[in-house]
PDB file of C-alpha atoms in Angstrom:
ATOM      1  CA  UNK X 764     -69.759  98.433   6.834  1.00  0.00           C
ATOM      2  CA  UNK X 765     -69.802 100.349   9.668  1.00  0.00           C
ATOM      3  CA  UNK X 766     -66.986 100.079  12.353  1.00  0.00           C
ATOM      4  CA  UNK X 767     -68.149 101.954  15.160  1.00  0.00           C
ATOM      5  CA  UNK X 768     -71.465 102.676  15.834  1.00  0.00           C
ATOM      6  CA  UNK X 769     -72.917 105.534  18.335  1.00  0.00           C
ATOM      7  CA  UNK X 770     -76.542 105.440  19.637  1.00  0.00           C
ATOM      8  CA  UNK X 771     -77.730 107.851  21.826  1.00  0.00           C
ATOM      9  CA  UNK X 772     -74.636 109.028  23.778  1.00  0.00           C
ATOM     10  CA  UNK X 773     -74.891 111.668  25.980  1.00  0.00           C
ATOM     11  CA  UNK X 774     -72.298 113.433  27.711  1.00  0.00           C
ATOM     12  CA  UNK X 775     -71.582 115.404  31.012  1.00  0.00           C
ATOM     13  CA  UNK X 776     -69.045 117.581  33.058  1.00  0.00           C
ATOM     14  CA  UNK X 777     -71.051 117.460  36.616  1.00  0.00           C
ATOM     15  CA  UNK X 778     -74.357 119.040  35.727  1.00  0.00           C
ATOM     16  CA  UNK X 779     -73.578 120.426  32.122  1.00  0.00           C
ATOM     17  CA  UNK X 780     -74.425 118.363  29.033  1.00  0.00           C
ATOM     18  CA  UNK X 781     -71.824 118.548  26.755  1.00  0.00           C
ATOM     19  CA  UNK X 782     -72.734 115.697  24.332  1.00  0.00           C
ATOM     20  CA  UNK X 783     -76.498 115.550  24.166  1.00  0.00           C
ATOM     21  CA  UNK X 784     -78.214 112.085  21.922  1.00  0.00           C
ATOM     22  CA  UNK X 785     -75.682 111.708  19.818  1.00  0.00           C
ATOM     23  CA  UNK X 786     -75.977 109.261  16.800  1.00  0.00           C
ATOM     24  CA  UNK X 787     -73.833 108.814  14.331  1.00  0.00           C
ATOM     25  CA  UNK X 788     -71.562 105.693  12.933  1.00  0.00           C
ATOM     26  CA  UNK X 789     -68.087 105.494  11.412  1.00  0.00           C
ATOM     27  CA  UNK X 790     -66.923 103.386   8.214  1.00  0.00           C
ATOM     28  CA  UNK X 791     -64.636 101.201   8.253  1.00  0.00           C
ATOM     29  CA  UNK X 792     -61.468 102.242   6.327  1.00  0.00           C
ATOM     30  CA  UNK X 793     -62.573 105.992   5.705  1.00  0.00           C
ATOM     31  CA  UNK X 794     -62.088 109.320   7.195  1.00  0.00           C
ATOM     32  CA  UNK X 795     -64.885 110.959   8.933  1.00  0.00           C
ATOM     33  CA  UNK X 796     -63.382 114.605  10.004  1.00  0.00           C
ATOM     34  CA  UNK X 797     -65.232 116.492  12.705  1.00  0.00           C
ATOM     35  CA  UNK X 798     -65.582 119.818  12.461  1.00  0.00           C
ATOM     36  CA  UNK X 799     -66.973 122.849  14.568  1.00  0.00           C
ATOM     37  CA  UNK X 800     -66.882 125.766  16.557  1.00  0.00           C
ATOM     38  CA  UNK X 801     -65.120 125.432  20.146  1.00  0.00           C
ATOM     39  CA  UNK X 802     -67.040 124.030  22.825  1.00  0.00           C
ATOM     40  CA  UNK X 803     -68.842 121.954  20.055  1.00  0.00           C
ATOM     41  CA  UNK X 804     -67.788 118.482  22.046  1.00  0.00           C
ATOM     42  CA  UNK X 805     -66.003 117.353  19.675  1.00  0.00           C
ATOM     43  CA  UNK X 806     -63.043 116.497  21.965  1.00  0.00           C
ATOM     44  CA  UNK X 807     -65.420 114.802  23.985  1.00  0.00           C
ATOM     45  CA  UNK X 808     -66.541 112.560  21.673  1.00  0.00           C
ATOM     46  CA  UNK X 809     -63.244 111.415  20.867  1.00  0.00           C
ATOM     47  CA  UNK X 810     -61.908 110.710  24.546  1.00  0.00           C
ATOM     48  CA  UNK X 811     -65.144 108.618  24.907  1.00  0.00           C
ATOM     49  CA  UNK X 812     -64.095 106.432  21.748  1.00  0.00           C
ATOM     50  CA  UNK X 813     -61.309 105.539  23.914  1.00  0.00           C
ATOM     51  CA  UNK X 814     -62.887 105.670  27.390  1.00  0.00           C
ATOM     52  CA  UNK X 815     -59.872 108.304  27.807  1.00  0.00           C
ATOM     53  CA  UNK X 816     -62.470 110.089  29.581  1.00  0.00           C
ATOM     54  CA  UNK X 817     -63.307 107.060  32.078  1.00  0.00           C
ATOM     55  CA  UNK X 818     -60.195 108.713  34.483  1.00  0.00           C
ATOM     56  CA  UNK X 819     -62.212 112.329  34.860  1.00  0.00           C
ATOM     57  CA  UNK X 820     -64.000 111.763  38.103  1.00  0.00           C
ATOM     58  CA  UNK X 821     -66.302 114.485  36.883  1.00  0.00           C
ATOM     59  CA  UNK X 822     -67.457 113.124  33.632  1.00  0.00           C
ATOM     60  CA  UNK X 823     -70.278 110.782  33.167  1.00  0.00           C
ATOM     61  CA  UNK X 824     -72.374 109.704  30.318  1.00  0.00           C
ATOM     62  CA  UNK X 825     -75.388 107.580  28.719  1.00  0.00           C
ATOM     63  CA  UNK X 826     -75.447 105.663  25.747  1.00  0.00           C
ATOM     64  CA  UNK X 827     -73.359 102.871  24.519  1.00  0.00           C
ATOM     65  CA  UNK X 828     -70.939 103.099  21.376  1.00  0.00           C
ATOM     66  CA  UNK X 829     -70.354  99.668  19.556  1.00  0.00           C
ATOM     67  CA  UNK X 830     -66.714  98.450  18.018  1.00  0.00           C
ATOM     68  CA  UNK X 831     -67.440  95.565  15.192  1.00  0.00           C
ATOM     69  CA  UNK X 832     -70.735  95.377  17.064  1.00  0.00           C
ATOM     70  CA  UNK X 833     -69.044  94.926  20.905  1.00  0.00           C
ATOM     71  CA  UNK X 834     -70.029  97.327  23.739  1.00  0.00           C
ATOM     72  CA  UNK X 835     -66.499  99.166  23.968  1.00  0.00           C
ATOM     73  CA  UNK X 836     -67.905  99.716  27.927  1.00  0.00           C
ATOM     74  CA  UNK X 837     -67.750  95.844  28.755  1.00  0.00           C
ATOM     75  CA  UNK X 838     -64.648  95.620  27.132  1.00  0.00           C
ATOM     76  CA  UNK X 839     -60.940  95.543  29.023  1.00  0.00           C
ATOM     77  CA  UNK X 840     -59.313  99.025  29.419  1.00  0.00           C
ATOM     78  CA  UNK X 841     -56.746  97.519  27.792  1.00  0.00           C
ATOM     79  CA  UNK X 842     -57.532  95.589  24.615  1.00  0.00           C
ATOM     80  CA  UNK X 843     -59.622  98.735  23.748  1.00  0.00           C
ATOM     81  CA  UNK X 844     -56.846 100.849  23.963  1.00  0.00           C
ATOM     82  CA  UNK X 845     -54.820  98.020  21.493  1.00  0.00           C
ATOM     83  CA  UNK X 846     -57.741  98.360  19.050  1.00  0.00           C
ATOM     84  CA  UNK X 847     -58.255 102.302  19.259  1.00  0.00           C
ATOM     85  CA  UNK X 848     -55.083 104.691  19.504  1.00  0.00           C
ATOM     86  CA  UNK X 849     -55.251 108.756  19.559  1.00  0.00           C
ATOM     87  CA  UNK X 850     -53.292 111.457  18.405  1.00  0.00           C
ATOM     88  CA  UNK X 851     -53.152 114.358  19.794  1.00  0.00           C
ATOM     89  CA  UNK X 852     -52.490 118.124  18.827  1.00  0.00           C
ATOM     90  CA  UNK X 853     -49.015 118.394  20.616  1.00  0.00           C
ATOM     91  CA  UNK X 854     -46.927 115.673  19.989  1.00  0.00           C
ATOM     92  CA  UNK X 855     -45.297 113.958  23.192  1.00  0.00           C
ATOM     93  CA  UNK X 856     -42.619 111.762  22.094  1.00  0.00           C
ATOM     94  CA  UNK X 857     -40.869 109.312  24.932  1.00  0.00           C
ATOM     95  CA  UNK X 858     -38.245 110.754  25.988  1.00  0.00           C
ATOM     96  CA  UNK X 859     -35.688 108.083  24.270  1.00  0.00           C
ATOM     97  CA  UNK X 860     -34.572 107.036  21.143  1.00  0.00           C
ATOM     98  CA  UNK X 861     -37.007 106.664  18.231  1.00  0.00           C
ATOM     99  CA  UNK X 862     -36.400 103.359  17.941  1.00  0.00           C
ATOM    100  CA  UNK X 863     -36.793 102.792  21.367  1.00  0.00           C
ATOM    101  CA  UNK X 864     -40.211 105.434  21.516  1.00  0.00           C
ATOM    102  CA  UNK X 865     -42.010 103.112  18.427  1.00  0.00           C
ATOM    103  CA  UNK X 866     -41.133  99.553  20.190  1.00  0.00           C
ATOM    104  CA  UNK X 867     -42.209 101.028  23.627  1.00  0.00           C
ATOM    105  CA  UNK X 868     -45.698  99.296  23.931  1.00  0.00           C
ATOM    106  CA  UNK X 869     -45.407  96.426  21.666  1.00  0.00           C
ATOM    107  CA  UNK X 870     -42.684  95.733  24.166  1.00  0.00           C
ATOM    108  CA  UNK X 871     -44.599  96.582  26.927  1.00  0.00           C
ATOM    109  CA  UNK X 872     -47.982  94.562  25.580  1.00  0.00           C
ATOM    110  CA  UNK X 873     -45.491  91.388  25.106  1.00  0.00           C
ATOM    111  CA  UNK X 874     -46.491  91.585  21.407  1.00  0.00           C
ATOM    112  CA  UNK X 875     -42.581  91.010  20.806  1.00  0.00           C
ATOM    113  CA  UNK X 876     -39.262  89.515  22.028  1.00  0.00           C
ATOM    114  CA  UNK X 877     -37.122  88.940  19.236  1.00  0.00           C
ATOM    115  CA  UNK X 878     -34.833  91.514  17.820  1.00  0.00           C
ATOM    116  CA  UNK X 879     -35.529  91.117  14.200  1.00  0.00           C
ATOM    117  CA  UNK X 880     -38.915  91.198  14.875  1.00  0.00           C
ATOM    118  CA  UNK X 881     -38.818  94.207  16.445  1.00  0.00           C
ATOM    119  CA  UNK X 882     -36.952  95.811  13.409  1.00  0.00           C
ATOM    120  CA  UNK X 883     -39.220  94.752  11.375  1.00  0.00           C
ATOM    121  CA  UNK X 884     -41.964  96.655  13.418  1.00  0.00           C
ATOM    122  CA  UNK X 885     -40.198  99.976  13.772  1.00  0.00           C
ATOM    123  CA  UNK X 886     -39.251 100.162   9.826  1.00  0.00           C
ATOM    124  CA  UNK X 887     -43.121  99.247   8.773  1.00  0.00           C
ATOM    125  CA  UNK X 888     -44.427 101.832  11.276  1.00  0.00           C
ATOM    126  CA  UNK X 889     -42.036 104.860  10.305  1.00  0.00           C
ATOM    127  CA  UNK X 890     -42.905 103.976   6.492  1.00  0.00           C
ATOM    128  CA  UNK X 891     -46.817 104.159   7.193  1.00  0.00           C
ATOM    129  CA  UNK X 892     -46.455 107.127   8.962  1.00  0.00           C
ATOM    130  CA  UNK X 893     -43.914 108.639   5.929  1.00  0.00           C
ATOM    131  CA  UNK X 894     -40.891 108.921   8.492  1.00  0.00           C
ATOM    132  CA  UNK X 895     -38.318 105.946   7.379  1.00  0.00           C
ATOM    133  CA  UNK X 896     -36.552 108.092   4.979  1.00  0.00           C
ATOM    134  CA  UNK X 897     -35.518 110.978   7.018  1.00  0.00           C
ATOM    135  CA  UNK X 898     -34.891 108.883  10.091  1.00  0.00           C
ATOM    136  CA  UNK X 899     -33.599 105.594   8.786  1.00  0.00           C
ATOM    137  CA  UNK X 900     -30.024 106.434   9.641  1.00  0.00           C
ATOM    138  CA  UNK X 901     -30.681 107.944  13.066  1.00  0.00           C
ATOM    139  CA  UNK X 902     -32.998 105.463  14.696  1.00  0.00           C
ATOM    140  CA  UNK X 903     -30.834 105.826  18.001  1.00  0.00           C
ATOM    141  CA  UNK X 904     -30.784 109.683  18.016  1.00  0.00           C
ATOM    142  CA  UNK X 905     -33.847 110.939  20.495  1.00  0.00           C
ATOM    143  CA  UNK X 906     -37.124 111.634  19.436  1.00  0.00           C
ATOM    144  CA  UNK X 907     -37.178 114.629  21.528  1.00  0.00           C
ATOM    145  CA  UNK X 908     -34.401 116.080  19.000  1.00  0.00           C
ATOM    146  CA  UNK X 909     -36.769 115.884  15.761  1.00  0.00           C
ATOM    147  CA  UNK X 910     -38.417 118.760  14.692  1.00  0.00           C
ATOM    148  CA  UNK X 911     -42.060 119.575  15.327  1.00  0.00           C
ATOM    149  CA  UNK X 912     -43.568 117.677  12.646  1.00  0.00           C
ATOM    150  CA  UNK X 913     -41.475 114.978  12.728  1.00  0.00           C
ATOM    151  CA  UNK X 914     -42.534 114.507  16.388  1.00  0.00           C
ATOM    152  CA  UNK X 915     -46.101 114.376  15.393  1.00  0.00           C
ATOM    153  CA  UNK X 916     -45.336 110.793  12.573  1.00  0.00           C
ATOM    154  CA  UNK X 917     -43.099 109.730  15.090  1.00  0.00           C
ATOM    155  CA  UNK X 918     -46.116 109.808  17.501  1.00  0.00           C
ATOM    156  CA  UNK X 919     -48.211 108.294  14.431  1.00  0.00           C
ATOM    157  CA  UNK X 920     -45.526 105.524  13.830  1.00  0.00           C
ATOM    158  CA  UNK X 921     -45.828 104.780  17.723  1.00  0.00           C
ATOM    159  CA  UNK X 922     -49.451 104.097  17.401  1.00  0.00           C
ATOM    160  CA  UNK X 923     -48.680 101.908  14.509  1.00  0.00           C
ATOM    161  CA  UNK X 924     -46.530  99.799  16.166  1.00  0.00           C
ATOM    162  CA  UNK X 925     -48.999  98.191  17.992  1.00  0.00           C
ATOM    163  CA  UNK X 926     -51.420  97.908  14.846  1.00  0.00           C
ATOM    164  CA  UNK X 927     -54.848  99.121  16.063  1.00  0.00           C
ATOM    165  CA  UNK X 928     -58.232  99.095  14.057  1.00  0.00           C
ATOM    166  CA  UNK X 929     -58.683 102.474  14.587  1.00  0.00           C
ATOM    167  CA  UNK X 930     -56.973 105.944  14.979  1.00  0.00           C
ATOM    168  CA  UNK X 931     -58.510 109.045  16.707  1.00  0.00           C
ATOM    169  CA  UNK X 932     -56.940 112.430  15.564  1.00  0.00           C
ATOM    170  CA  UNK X 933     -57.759 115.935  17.683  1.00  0.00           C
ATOM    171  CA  UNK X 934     -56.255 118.524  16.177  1.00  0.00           C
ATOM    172  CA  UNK X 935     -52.518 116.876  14.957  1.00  0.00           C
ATOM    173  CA  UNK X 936     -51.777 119.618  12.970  1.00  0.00           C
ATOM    174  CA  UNK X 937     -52.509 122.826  15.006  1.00  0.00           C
ATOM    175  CA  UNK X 938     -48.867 123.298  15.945  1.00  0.00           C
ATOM    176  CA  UNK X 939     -47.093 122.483  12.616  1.00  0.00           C
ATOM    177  CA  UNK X 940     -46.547 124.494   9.648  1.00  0.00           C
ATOM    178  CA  UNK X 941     -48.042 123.834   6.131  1.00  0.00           C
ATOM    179  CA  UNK X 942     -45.253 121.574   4.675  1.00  0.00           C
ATOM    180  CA  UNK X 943     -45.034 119.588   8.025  1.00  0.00           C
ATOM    181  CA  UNK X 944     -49.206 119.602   7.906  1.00  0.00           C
ATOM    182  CA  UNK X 945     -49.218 118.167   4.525  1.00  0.00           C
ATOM    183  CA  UNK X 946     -47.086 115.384   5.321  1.00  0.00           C
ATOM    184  CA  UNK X 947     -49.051 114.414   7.917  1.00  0.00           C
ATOM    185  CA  UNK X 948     -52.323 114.678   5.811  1.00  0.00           C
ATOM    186  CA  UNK X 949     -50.390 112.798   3.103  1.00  0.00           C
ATOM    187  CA  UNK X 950     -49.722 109.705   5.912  1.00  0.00           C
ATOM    188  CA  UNK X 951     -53.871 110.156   6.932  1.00  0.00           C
ATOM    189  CA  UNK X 952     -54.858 109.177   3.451  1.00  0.00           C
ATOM    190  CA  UNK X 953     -52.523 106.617   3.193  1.00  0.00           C
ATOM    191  CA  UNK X 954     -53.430 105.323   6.708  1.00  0.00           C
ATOM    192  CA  UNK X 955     -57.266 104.564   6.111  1.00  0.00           C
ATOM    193  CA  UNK X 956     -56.355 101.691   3.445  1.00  0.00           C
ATOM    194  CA  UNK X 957     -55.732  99.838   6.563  1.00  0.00           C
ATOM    195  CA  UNK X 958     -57.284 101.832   9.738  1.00  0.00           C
ATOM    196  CA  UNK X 959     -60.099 103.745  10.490  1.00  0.00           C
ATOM    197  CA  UNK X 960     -59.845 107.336  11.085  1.00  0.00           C
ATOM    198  CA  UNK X 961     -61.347 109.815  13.268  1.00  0.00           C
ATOM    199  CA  UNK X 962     -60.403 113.423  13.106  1.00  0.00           C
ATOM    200  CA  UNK X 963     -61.121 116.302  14.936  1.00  0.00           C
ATOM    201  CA  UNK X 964     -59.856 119.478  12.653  1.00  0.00           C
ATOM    202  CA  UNK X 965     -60.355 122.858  13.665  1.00  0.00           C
ATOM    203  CA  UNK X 966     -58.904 123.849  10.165  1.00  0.00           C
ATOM    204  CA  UNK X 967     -62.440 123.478   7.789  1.00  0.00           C
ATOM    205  CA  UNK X 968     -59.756 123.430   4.361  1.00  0.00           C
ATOM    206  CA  UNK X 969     -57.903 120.186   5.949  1.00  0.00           C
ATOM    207  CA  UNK X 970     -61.766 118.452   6.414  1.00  0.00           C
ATOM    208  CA  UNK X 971     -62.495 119.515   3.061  1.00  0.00           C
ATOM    209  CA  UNK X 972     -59.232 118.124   1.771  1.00  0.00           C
ATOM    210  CA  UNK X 973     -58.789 114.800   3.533  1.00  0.00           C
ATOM    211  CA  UNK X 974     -62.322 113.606   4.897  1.00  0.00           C
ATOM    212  CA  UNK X 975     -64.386 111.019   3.314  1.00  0.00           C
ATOM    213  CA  UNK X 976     -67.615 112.133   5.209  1.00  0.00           C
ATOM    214  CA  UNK X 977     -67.971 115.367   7.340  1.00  0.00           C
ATOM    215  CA  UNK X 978     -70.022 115.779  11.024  1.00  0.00           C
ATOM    216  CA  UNK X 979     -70.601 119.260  12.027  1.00  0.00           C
ATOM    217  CA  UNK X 980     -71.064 119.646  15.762  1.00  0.00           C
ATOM    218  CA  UNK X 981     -72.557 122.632  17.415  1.00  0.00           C
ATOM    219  CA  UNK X 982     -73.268 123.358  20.913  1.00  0.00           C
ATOM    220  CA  UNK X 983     -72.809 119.468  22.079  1.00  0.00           C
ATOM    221  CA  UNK X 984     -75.525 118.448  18.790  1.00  0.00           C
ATOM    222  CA  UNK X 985     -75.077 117.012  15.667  1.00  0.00           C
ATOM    223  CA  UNK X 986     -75.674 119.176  13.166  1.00  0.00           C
ATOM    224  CA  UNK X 987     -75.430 117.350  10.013  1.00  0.00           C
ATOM    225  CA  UNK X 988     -73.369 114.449   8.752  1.00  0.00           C
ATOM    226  CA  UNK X 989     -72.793 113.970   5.035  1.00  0.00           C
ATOM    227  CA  UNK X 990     -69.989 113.173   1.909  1.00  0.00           C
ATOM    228  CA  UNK X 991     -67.453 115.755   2.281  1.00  0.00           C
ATOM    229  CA  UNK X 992     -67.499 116.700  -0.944  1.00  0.00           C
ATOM    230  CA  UNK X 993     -71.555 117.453  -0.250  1.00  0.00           C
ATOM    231  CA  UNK X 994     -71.316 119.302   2.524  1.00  0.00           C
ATOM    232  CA  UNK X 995     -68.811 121.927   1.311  1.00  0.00           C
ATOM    233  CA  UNK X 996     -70.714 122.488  -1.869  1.00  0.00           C
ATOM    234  CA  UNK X 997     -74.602 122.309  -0.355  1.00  0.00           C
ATOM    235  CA  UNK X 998     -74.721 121.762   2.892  1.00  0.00           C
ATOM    236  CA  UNK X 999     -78.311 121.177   3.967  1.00  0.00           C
ATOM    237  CA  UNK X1000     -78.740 123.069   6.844  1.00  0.00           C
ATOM    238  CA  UNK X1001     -78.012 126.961   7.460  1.00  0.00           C
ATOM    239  CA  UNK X1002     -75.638 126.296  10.483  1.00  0.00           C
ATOM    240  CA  UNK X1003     -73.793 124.351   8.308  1.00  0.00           C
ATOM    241  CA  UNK X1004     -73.259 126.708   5.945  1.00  0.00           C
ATOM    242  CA  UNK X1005     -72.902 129.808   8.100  1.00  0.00           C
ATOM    243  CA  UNK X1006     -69.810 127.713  10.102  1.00  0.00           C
ATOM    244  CA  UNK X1007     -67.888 126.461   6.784  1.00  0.00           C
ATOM    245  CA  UNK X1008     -68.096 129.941   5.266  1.00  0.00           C
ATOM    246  CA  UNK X1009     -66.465 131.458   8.214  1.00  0.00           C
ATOM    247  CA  UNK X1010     -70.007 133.785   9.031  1.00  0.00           C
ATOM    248  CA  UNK X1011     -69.199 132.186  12.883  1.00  0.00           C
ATOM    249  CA  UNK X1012     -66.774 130.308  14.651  1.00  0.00           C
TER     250      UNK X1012
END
C-alpha cells in the first residue's frame, strides 16, 4: 500500500533543474533510504515532502506528490506538517527542558491540556525514540546539556510527540559516533512498525543495514529503485554499482 506517491516532480533553483521527472512511491510502514552522490537532490526531495521548500523564494517545481491519495499542495501548511515531521543531520533541541522540548508543539497544536496527559506523551515518545531510560530521572535538566546523540532521539521523541504518519530523515547520523549511530538506527527500525520512513544517508553501510527498499539518485535522476537487499548484491544498472562500491562519489 503505498503512502506517498510521486509523479512527475520536477524541481528548480531559478533556472537549474535539480529534480528532473521524478517518479517513485513510498510504502507505508517501511524504510526507503536514499542514497547518492552530493548534488544528487536528494535533500530536495525531502524538503518538498514537507513543502519545507515552499519558504525559498527561489525554488519552484512541477508535479504533484500524493499523501493517502491527497494532493499534499492543496493541503494546509499546517496539518501537513502534523502528518509529515523531519529530522535533520544536526540536532537542534529547544532550548529548555526535555520535558518541556517534547510537549512543545502538542502544546502549541492544542493537542493537550491536562497534565497527566501530557506525561503520558513525553514517556511514550522518549521510549519510541529509545531515550526514557537514560533520561527518565532528569526530564527537567535541559536538552541542550545531553550529549550529541542524545540530542538527535530527543529531536526524534519531539517529532513523536505529535504522532505523525510519516518521518523524513537527512542525514541524522552524520555528526554522531558509531554507538550513538546505532542507537538511532536501532529507534528507525523500531519506528516504521508505526510510521513511515524516509531517509536520506550519505553512509551506503547504514542504507544497506536499515532500508527496506533503496533509490539511488544521480545528477537530480532516478537511477534505480529496488529491495535493499537487491540492490547491494546486483544492482541492475552500472551507476548503481559503480556508486555503492565506492568507484565514485
Amino acid at each position: 500500500m503505498d503512502k506517498i506517491k510521486v509523479e512527475n516532480l520536477s524541481c528548480f533553483y531559478g533556472g537549474q533543474c535539480v529534480l528532473e521527472s521524478l517518479n517513485i512511491n513510498v510504502v507505508k510502514n517501511e524504510i526507503l533510504t536514499i542514497i547518492g552522490p552530493a548534488n544528487s537532490g536528494k535533500t530536495t526531495f525531502l524538503r518538498t515532502l514537507n513543502r519545507m521548500n515552499d519558504f525559498n523564494t527561489n525554488y519552484s517545481r512541477k508535479g504533484d506528490i500524493y499523501l493517502d491519495g491527497d494532493n499534499i499542495f492543496n493541503m494546509n501548511m499546517e496539518k501537513l506538517r502534523k502528518r509529515v515531521g523531519m529530522l535533520f543531520a544536526m540536532p537542534i533541541p529547544l532550548p529548555m527542558t526535555i520535558y518541556e522540548n517534547i510537549i512543545y508543539a502538542p502544546k502549541r497544536l492544542g493537542l493537550v491540556s491536562k497534565k497527566n496527559e501530557m506525561d503520558a506523551i513525553v514517556e511514550q515518545a522518549l521510549k519510541d525514540a529509545s531515550l526514557w531510560d537514560e533520561v527518565k530521572d532528569r526530564l527537567d535538566s535541559s536538552g541542550i546539556k545531553l550529549s550529541g546523540g542524545q540530542q538527535q532521539r530527543l529531536c526524534i521523541a519531539r517529532i513523536l510527540a505529535i504522532n505523525p504518519e510519516v518521518i523524513l530523515f537527512d542525514e541524522p547520523c552524520s555528526g554522531l559516533d558509531p554507538i550513538s549511530t546505532a542507537k538511532v538506527e536501532e529507534s528507525m527500525m523500531e519506528l516504521k512498525e508505526k510510521y513511515t520512513i524516509v531517509l536520506v544517508t550519505n553512509n551506503v553501510k547504514q542504507a544497506s543495514r536499515v532500508g527496506d527498499r533503496t533509490a539511488f539518485f544521480l545528477m537530480g535522476k532516478l537511477i534505480e529503485i529496488d529491495k535493499t537487499g537487491t540492490m547491494f548484491v546486483s544492482p541492475k544498472q552500472k551507476q548503481t554499482e559503480d556508486y555503492i562500491t565506492g568507484r565514485f562519489g
